[in-house]
Coordinates of C-alpha atoms and ligand atoms in Angstrom, one line a residue:
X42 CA 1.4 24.1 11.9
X43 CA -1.6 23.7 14.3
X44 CA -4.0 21.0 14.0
X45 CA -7.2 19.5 16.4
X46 CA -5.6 17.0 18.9
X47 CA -6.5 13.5 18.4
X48 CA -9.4 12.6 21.1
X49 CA -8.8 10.2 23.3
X50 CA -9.6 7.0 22.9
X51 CA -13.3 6.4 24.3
X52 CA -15.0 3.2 25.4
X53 CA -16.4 2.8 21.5
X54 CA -13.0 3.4 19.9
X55 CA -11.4 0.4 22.6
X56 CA -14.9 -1.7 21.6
X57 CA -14.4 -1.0 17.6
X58 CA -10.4 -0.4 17.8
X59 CA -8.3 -3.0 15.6
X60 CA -7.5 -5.7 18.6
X61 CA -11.2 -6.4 19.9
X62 CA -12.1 -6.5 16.0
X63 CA -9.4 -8.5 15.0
X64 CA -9.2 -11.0 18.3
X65 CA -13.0 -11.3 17.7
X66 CA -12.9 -12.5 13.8
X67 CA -10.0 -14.7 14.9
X68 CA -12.3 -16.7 17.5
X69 CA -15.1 -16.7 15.2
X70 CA -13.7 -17.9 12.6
X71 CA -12.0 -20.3 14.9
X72 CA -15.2 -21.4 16.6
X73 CA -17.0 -21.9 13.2
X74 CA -14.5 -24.3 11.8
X75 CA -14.5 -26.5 14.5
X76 CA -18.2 -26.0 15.0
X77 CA -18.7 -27.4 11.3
X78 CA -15.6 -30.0 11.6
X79 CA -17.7 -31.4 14.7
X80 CA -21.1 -31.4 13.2
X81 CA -19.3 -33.8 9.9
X82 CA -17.3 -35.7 11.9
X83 CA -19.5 -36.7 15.2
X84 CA -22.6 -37.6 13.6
X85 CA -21.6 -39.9 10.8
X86 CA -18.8 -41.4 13.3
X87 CA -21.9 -42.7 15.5
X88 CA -24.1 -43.5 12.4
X89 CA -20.8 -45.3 11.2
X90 CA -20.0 -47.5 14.1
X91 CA -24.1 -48.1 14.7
X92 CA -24.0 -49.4 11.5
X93 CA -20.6 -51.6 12.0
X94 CA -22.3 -52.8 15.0
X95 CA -25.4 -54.1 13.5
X96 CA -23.5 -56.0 10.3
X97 CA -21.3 -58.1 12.9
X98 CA -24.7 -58.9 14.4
X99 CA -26.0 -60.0 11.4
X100 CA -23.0 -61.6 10.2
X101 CA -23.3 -63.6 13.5
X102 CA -26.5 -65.0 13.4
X103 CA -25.7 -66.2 9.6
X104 CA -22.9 -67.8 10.4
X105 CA -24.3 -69.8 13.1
X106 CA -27.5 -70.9 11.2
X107 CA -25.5 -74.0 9.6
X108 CA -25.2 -75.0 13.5
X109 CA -28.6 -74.3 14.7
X110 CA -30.5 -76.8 11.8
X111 CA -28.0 -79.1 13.1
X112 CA -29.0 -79.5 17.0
X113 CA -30.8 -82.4 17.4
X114 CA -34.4 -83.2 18.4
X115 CA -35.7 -84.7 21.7
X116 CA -37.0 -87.2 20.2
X117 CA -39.8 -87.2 23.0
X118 CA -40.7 -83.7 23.3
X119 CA -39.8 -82.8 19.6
X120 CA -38.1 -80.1 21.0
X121 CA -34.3 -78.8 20.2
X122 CA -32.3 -80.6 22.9
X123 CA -31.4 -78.3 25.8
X124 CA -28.0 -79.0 25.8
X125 CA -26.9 -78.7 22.2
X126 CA -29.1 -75.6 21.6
X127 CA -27.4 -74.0 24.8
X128 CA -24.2 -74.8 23.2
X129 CA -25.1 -73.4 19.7
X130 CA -26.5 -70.4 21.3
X131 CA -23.5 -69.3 23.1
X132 CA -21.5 -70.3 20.0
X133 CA -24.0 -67.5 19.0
X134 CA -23.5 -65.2 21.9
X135 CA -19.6 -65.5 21.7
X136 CA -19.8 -64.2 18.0
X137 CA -22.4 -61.4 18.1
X138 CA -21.3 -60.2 21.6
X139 CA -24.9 -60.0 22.3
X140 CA -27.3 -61.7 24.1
X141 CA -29.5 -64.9 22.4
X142 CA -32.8 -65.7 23.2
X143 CA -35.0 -68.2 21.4
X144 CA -38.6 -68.7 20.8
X145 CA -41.2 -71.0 19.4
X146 CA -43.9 -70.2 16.7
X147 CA -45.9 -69.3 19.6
X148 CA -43.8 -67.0 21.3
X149 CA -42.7 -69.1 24.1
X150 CA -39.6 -69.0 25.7
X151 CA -37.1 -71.8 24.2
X152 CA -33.6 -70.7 25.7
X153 CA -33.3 -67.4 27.4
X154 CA -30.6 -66.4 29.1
X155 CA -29.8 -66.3 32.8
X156 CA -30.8 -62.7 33.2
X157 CA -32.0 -60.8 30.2
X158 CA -31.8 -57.1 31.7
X159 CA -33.8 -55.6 28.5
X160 CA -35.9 -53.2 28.1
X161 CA -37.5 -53.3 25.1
X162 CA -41.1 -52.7 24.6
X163 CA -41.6 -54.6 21.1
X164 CA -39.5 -57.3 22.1
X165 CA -42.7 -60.1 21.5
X166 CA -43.7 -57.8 18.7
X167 CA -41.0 -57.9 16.3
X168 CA -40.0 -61.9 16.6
X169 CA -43.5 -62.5 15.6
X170 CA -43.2 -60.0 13.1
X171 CA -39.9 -61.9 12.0
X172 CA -42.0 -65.1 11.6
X173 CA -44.9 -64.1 10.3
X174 CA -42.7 -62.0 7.4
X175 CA -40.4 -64.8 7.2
X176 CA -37.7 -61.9 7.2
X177 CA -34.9 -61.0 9.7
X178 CA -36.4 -57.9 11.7
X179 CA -33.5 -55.1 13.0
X180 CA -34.9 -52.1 15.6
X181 CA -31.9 -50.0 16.9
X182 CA -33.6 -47.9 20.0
X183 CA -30.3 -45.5 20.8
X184 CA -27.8 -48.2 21.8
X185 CA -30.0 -50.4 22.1
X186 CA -30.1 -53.5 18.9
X187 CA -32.8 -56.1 18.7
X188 CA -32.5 -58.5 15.7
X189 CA -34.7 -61.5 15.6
X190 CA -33.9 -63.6 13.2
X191 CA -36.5 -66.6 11.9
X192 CA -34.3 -69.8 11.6
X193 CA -34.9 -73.5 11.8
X194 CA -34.0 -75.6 14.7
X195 CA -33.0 -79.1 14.1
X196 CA -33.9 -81.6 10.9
X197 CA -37.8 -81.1 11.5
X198 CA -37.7 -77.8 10.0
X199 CA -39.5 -76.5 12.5
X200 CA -39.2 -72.5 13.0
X201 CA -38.4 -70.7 15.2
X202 CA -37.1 -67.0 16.0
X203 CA -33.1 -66.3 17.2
X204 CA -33.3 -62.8 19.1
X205 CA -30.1 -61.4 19.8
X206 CA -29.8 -58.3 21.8
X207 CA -27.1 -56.1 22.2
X208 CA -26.4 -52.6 23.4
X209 CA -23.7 -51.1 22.0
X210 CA -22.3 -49.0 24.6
X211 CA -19.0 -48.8 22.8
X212 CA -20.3 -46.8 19.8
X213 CA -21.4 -44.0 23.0
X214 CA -17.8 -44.3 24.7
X215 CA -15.6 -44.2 21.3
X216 CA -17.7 -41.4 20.3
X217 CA -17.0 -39.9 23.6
X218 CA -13.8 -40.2 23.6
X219 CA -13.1 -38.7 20.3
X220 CA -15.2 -35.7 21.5
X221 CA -13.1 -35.4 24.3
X222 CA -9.9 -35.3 22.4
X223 CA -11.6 -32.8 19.5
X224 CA -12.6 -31.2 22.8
X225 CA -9.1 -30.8 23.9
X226 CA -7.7 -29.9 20.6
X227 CA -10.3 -27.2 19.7
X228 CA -9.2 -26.1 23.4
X229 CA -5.5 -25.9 22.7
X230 CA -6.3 -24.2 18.7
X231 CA -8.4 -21.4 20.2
X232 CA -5.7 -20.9 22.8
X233 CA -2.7 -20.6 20.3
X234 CA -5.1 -18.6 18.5
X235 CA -6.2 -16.3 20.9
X236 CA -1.8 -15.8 21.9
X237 CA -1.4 -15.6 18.7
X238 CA -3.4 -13.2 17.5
X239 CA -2.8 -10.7 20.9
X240 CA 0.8 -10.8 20.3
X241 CA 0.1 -9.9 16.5
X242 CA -2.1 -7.3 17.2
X243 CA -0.1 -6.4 20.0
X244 CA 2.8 -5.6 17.7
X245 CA 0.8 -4.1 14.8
X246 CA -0.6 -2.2 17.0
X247 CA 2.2 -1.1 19.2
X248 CA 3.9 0.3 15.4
X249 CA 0.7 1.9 14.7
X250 CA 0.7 3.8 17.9
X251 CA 4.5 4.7 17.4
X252 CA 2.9 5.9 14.0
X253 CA 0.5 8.0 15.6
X254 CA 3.0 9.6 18.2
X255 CA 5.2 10.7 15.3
X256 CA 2.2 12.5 13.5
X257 CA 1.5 14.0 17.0
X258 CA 4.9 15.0 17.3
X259 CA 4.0 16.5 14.3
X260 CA 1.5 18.4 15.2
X261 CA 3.4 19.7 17.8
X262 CA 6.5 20.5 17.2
X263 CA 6.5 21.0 13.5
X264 CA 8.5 19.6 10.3
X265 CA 11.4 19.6 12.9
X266 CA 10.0 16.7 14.4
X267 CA 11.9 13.3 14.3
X268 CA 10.1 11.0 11.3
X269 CA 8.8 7.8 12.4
X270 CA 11.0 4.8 12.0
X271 CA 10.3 1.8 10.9
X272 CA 12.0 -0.9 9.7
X273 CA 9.6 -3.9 9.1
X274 CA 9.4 -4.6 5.7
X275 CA 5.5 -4.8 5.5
X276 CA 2.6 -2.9 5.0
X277 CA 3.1 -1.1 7.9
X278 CA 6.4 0.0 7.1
X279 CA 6.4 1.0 4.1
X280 CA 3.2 3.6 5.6
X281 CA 5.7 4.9 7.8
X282 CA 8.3 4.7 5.3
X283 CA 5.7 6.9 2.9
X284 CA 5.3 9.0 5.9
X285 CA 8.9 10.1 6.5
X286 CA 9.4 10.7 3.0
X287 CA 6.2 13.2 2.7
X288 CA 7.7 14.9 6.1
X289 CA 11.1 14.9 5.0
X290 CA 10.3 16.6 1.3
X291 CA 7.7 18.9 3.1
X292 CA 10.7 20.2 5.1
X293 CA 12.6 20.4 2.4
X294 CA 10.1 22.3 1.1
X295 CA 9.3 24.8 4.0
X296 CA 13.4 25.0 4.2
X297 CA 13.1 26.4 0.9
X298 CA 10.4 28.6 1.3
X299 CA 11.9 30.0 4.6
X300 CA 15.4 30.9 2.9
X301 CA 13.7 32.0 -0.2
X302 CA 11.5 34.5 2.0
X303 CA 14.4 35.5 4.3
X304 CA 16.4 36.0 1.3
X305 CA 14.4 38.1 -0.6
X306 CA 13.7 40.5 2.1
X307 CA 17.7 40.6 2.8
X308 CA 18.3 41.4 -0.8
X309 CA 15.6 43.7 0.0
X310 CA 16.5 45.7 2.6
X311 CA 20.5 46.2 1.0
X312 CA 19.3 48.2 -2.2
X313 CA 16.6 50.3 -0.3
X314 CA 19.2 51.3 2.4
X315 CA 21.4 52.3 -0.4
X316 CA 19.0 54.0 -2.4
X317 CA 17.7 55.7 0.9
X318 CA 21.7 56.7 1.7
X319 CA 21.8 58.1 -1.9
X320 CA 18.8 60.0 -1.5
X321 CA 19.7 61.4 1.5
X322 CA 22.9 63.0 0.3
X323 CA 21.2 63.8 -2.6
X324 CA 18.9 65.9 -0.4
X325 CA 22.2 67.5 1.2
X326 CA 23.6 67.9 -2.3
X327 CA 20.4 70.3 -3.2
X328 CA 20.8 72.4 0.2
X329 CA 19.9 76.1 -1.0
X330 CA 23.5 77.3 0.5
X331 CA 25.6 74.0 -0.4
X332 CA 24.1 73.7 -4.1
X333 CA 26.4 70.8 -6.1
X334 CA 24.2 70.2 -9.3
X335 CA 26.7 68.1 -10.9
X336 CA 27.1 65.8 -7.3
X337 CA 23.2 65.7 -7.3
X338 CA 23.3 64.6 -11.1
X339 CA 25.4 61.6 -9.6
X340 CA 23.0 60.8 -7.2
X341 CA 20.6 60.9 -9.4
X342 CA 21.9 58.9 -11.4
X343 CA 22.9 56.2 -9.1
X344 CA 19.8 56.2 -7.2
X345 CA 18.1 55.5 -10.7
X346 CA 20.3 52.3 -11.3
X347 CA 19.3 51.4 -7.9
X348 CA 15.4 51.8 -8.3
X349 CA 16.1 49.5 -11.6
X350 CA 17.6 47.0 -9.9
X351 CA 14.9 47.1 -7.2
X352 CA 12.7 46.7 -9.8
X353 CA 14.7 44.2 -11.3
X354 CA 14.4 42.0 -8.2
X355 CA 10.6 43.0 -7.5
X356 CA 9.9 41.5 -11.4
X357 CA 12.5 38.2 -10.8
X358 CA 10.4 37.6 -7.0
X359 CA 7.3 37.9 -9.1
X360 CA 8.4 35.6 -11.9
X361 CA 9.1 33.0 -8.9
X362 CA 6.2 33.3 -7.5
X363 CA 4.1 32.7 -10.5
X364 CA 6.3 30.1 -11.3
X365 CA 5.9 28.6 -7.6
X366 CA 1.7 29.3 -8.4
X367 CA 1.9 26.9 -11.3
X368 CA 0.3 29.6 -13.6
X369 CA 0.3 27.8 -16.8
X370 CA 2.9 28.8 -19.8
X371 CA 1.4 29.3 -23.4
X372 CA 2.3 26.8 -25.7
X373 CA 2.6 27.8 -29.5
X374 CA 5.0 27.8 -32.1
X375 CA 7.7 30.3 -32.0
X376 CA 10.7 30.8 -34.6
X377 CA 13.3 31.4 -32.2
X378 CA 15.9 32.8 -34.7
X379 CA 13.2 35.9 -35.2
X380 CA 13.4 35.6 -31.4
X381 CA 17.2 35.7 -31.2
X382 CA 17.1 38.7 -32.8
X383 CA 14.4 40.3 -31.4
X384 CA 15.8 40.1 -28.0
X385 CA 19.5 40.7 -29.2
X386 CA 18.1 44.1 -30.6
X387 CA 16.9 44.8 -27.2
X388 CA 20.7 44.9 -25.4
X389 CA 22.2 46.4 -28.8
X390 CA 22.9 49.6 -26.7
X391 CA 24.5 47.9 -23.3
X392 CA 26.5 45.8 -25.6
X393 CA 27.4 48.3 -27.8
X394 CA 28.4 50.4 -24.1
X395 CA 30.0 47.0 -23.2
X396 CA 31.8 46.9 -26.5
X397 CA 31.0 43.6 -26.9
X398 CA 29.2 42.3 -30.6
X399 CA 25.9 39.7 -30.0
X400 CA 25.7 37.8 -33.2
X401 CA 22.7 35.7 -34.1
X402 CA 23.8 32.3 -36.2
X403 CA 23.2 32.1 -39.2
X404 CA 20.1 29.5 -39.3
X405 CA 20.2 27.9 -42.9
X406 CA 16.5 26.9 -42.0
X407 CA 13.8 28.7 -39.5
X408 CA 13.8 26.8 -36.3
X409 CA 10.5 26.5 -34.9
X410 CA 9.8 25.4 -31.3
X411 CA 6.9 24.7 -29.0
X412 CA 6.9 27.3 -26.2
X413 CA 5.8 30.5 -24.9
X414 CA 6.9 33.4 -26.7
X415 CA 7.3 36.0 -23.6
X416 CA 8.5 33.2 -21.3
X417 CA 11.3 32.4 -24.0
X418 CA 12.0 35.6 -24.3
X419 CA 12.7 35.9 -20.8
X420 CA 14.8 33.1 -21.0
X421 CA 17.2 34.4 -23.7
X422 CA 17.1 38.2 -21.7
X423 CA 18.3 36.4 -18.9
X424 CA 21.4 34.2 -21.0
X425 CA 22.3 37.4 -22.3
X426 CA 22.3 39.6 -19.8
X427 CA 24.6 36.9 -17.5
X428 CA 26.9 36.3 -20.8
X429 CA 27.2 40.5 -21.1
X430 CA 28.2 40.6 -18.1
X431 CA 31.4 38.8 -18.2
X432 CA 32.1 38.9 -21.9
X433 CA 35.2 40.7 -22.4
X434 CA 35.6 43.7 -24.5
X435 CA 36.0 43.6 -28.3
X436 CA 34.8 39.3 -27.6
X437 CA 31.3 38.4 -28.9
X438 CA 28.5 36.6 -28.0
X439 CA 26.5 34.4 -29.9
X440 CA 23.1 33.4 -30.3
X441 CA 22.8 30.8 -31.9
X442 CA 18.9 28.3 -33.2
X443 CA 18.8 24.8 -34.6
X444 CA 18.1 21.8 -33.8
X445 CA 19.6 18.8 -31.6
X446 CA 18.5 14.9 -30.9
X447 CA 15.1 15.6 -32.2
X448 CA 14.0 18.9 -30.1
X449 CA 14.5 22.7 -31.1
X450 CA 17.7 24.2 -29.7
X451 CA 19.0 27.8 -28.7
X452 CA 21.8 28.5 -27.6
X453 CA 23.9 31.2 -25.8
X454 CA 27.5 31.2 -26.0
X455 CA 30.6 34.1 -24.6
X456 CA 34.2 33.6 -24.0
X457 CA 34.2 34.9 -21.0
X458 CA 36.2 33.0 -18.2
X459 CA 33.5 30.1 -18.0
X460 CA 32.0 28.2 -14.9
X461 CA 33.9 26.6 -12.5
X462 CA 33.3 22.8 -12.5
X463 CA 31.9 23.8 -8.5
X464 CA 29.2 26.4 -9.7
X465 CA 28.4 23.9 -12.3
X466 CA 24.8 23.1 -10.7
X467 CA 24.6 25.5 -8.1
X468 CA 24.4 28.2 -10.7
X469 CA 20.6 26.7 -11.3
X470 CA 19.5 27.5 -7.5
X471 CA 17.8 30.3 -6.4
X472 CA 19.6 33.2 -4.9
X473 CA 23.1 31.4 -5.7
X474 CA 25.6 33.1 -7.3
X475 CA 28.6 31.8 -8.9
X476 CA 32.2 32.9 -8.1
X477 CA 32.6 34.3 -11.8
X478 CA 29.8 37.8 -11.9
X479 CA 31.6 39.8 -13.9
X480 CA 32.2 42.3 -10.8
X481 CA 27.8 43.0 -11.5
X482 CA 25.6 43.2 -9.0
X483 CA 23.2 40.4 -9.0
X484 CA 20.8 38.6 -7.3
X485 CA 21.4 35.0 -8.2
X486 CA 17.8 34.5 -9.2
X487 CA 18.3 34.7 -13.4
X488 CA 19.4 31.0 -14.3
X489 CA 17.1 29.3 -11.4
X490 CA 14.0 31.4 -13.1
X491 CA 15.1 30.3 -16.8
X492 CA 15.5 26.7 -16.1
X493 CA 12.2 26.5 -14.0
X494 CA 10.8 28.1 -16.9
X495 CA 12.0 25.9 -19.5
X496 CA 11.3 22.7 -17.9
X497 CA 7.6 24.1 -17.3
X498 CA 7.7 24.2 -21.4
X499 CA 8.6 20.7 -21.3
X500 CA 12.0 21.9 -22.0
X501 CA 15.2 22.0 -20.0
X502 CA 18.1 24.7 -19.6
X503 CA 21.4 23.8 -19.2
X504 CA 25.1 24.6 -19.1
X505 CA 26.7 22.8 -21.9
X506 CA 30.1 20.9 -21.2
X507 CA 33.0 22.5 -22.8
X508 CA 36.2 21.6 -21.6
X509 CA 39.0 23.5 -23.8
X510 CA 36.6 25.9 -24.8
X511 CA 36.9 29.2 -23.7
X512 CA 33.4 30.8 -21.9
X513 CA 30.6 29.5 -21.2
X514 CA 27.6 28.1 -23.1
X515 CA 24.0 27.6 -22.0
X516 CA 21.4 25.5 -23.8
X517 CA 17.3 25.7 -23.9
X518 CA 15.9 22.6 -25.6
X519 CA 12.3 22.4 -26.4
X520 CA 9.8 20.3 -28.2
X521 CA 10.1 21.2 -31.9
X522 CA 6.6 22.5 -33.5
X523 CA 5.8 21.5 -37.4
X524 CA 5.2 24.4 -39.1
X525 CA 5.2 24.8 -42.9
X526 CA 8.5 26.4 -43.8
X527 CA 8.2 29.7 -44.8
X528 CA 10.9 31.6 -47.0
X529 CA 13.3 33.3 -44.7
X530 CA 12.6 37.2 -44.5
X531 CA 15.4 39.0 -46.8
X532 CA 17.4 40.1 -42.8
X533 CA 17.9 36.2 -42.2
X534 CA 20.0 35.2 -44.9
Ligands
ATP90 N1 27.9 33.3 -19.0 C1 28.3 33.1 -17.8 N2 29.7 32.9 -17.6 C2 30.1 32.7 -16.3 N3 29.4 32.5 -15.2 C3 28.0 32.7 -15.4 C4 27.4 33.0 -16.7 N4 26.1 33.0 -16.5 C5 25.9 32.9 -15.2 N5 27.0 32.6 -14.5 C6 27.2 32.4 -13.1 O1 25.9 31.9 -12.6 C7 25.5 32.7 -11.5 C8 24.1 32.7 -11.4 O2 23.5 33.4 -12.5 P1 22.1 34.1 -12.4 O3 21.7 34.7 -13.6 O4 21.2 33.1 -11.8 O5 22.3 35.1 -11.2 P2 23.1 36.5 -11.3 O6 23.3 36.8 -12.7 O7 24.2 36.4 -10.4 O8 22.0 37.5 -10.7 P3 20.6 38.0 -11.3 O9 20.6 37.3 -12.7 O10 19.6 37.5 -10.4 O11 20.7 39.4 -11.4 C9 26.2 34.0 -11.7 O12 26.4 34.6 -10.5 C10 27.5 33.6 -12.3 O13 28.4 33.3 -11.3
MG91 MG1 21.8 36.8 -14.2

């Protein structure tokens, strides 16, 4: 067997091979689900603790309305009392967490506190936004939450505008924090990924290459080669599993076709050296000076029997190899009783020589079957000649059509001395010869040809079991063909 080596593997085979591929759809697919778990989770967790920020605002400064109407008046000034209003306002202060300023209907300063550190541009704006509209006005700048809230100060009614301003640092820092822990998770995934996935497709790929040695091995040193093992009972396996059995029935195979070629040329060689000894003293025997007409006769005689067995064996190799060629069998109806005789008719003379009767049963019906006439033929040539062979004188052998569990059968039965239980199958093989011959030359190719033909007529050949019985009895089953019965022919009844 000779094959191309493998290339190496180049820089685009590592860039493209199954690891880089594999370790590359693992970390994307990694990075995208945590890319899209951190764009749903971080943006609404901000929007969602903006917005939790702002209602305890709100809910602040309407709790504490109730206490602002209730500061009293300097009854002077007509202006909240400093005192009480400082005291409402950090009520105000502790609640929102903010910071509380308060101004009048004109904007100025009422109670601010100690150090208002703000930055915001609309500050003036949006209070006199809040009393003009009457309305609580919100502005969130990042962190950075201005409400001012129109309320009344004191029994007079008069208005004026709560601002409370917060930043709310913490929704920053919580959101920080749990970026810094998805940070660390997403960390640790891609890491276990990454292991992971390079000790998975370290091992895949480790068999693989094992795989690949073995078909190397292959390549080199024939079907000999060990077969790739592998145990894992994956994918992977059962490739390499698929794999030994291919190389293991191809060496079977080659096994075959070595002994059947080494064979046949030994079977060969033995009849041509004998036919070339016989024709040598044949020549001696027809020596002007030495003339021995009746010895050359002989030689004749016996070089003619072993042309025809040469001949024999150059039709039974052909046989096999058409059969090994798959050249297709006929397939038409065939009355095998006509065939029984037909063929019987042929070895009327050896048997007769052989004293030995061949009877064909008496069919009460014709039997037809679906087969190849010629190839059937052979088939029943090849029973008989075996069963002539070891039939006993003044025995016969019989030849018998009909029918069994729905398929057309023939059989061919002697009482010669049988088949030993051991020769049982072997009998079928090609150039294997039983123990029993009859004291005939042979080349152990007859049976192994008739069942191969058989079966490729959807049909089988077999030895039938007969324990007791004397001889032996072999059976060809075939598909039974429906053809209009015909009156039998005057010869058949
Ligand atoms: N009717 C039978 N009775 C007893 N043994 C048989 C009978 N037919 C076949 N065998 C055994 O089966 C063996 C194989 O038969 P097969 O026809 O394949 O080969 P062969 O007759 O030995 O040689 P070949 O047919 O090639 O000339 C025979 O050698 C014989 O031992
Ligand atoms: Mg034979």
């Amino acid at each position: 067997v000779s094959a191309e080596p493998l290339r190496t593997p180049g820089m685009r085979r590592r860039l493209l091979g199954l690891r880089p591929r594999m370790l590359a759809a693992l970390l994307l697919t990694s990075a995208v689900t945590l890319g899209v778990a951190a764009l749903l989770l971080f943006s609404p967790l901000e929007e969602r603790l903006r917005s939790d920020g702002e209602s305890a605002v709100f809910s602040a400064i309407n709790s504490t309305r109730p206490e602002f109407e209730e500061v009293k008046l300097d009854p002077r000034s007509g202006k909240p009392e400093e005192g009480e209003l400082a005291q409402t306002t950090r009520l105000l202060r502790r609640r929102s967490g903010g910071q509380v300023t308060v101004l009048d209907e004109s904007l100025a300063t009422v109670y601010s506190p100690a150090r208002l550190d703000l930055d915001v541009p609309d500050f003036y704006t949006q209070a006199r936004r809040a009393l003009d509209t009457h309305r609580r006005v919100s502005t969130l700048l990042g962190e950075q939450l201005t409400t001012a809230q129109p309320t009344h100060i004191g029994a007079g009614g008069a208005r004026y505008v709560v601002i409370v301003t917060r930043r709310l640092e913490y929704v920053s820092s919580a959101v920080r924090v749990v970026q810094n822990a998805f940070l660390v998770a997403a960390g640790a995934g891609l890491a276990i990924a990454l292991v992971l996935g390079f000790w998975l497709t370290r091992t895949l790929l480790r068999r693989l290459e094992r795989l690949h040695d073995s078909t190397q091995e292959l390549i080199r040193n024939g079907l000999d080669a060990p077969p790739p093992a592998d145990e894992h009972r994956d994918e992977i396996g059962d490739l390499a599993r698929a794999f030994a059995n291919m190389q293991a029935r191809l060496h079977h195979q080659e096994q075959a076709r070595r002994a059947f070629v080494a064979t046949a040329s030994h079977e060969l060689r033995t009849p041509l050296a004998s036919l070339d000894g016989t024709l040598e003293l044949l020549a001696d025997d027809l020596h002007p000076e030495r003339l021995d007409v009746e010895d050359a006769r002989e030689r004749i005689r016996r070089a003619r029997e072993q042309s025809r067995r040469l001949s024999n064996l150059a039709s039974d190799l052909l046989d096999l190899s058409r059969l090994d060629a798959e050249v297709r069998l006929r397939t038409e109806p065939v009355e095998l009783v006509e065939l029984c005789r037909a063929v019987g008719a042929e070895f009327e003379r050896r048997a007769a020589d052989a004293k030995v009767a061949v009877q064909v049963g008496r069919a009460a019906e014709q039997c037809w079957a679906l087969a190849d006439p010629g190839a059937l033929a052979r088939i029943v040539r090849i029973l008989l000649d075996n069963a002539l062979g070891v039939a006993p004188e003044g025995s016969s052998v019989a030849l018998q059509a009909g029918a069994a569990d729905g398929r057309a059968q023939l059989l061919v039965c002697d009482s010669g001395p049988g088949v030993p239980p051991e020769d049982r199958e072997r009998i079928f093989e090609r150039f294997q010869r039983g123990s029993v011959t009859g004291g005939r030359a042979g080349f152990g190719l007859g049976l192994a040809i008739g069942r191969e033909l058989a079966e490729r007529m959807d049909g089988s050949l077999e030895l039938l079991d007969r324990t007791g019985d004397a001889g032996a009895c072999f059976a060809v089953r075939l598909p039974r063909a429906q053809v209009e019965e015909e009156p039998m022919t005057e010869g058949g009844r």
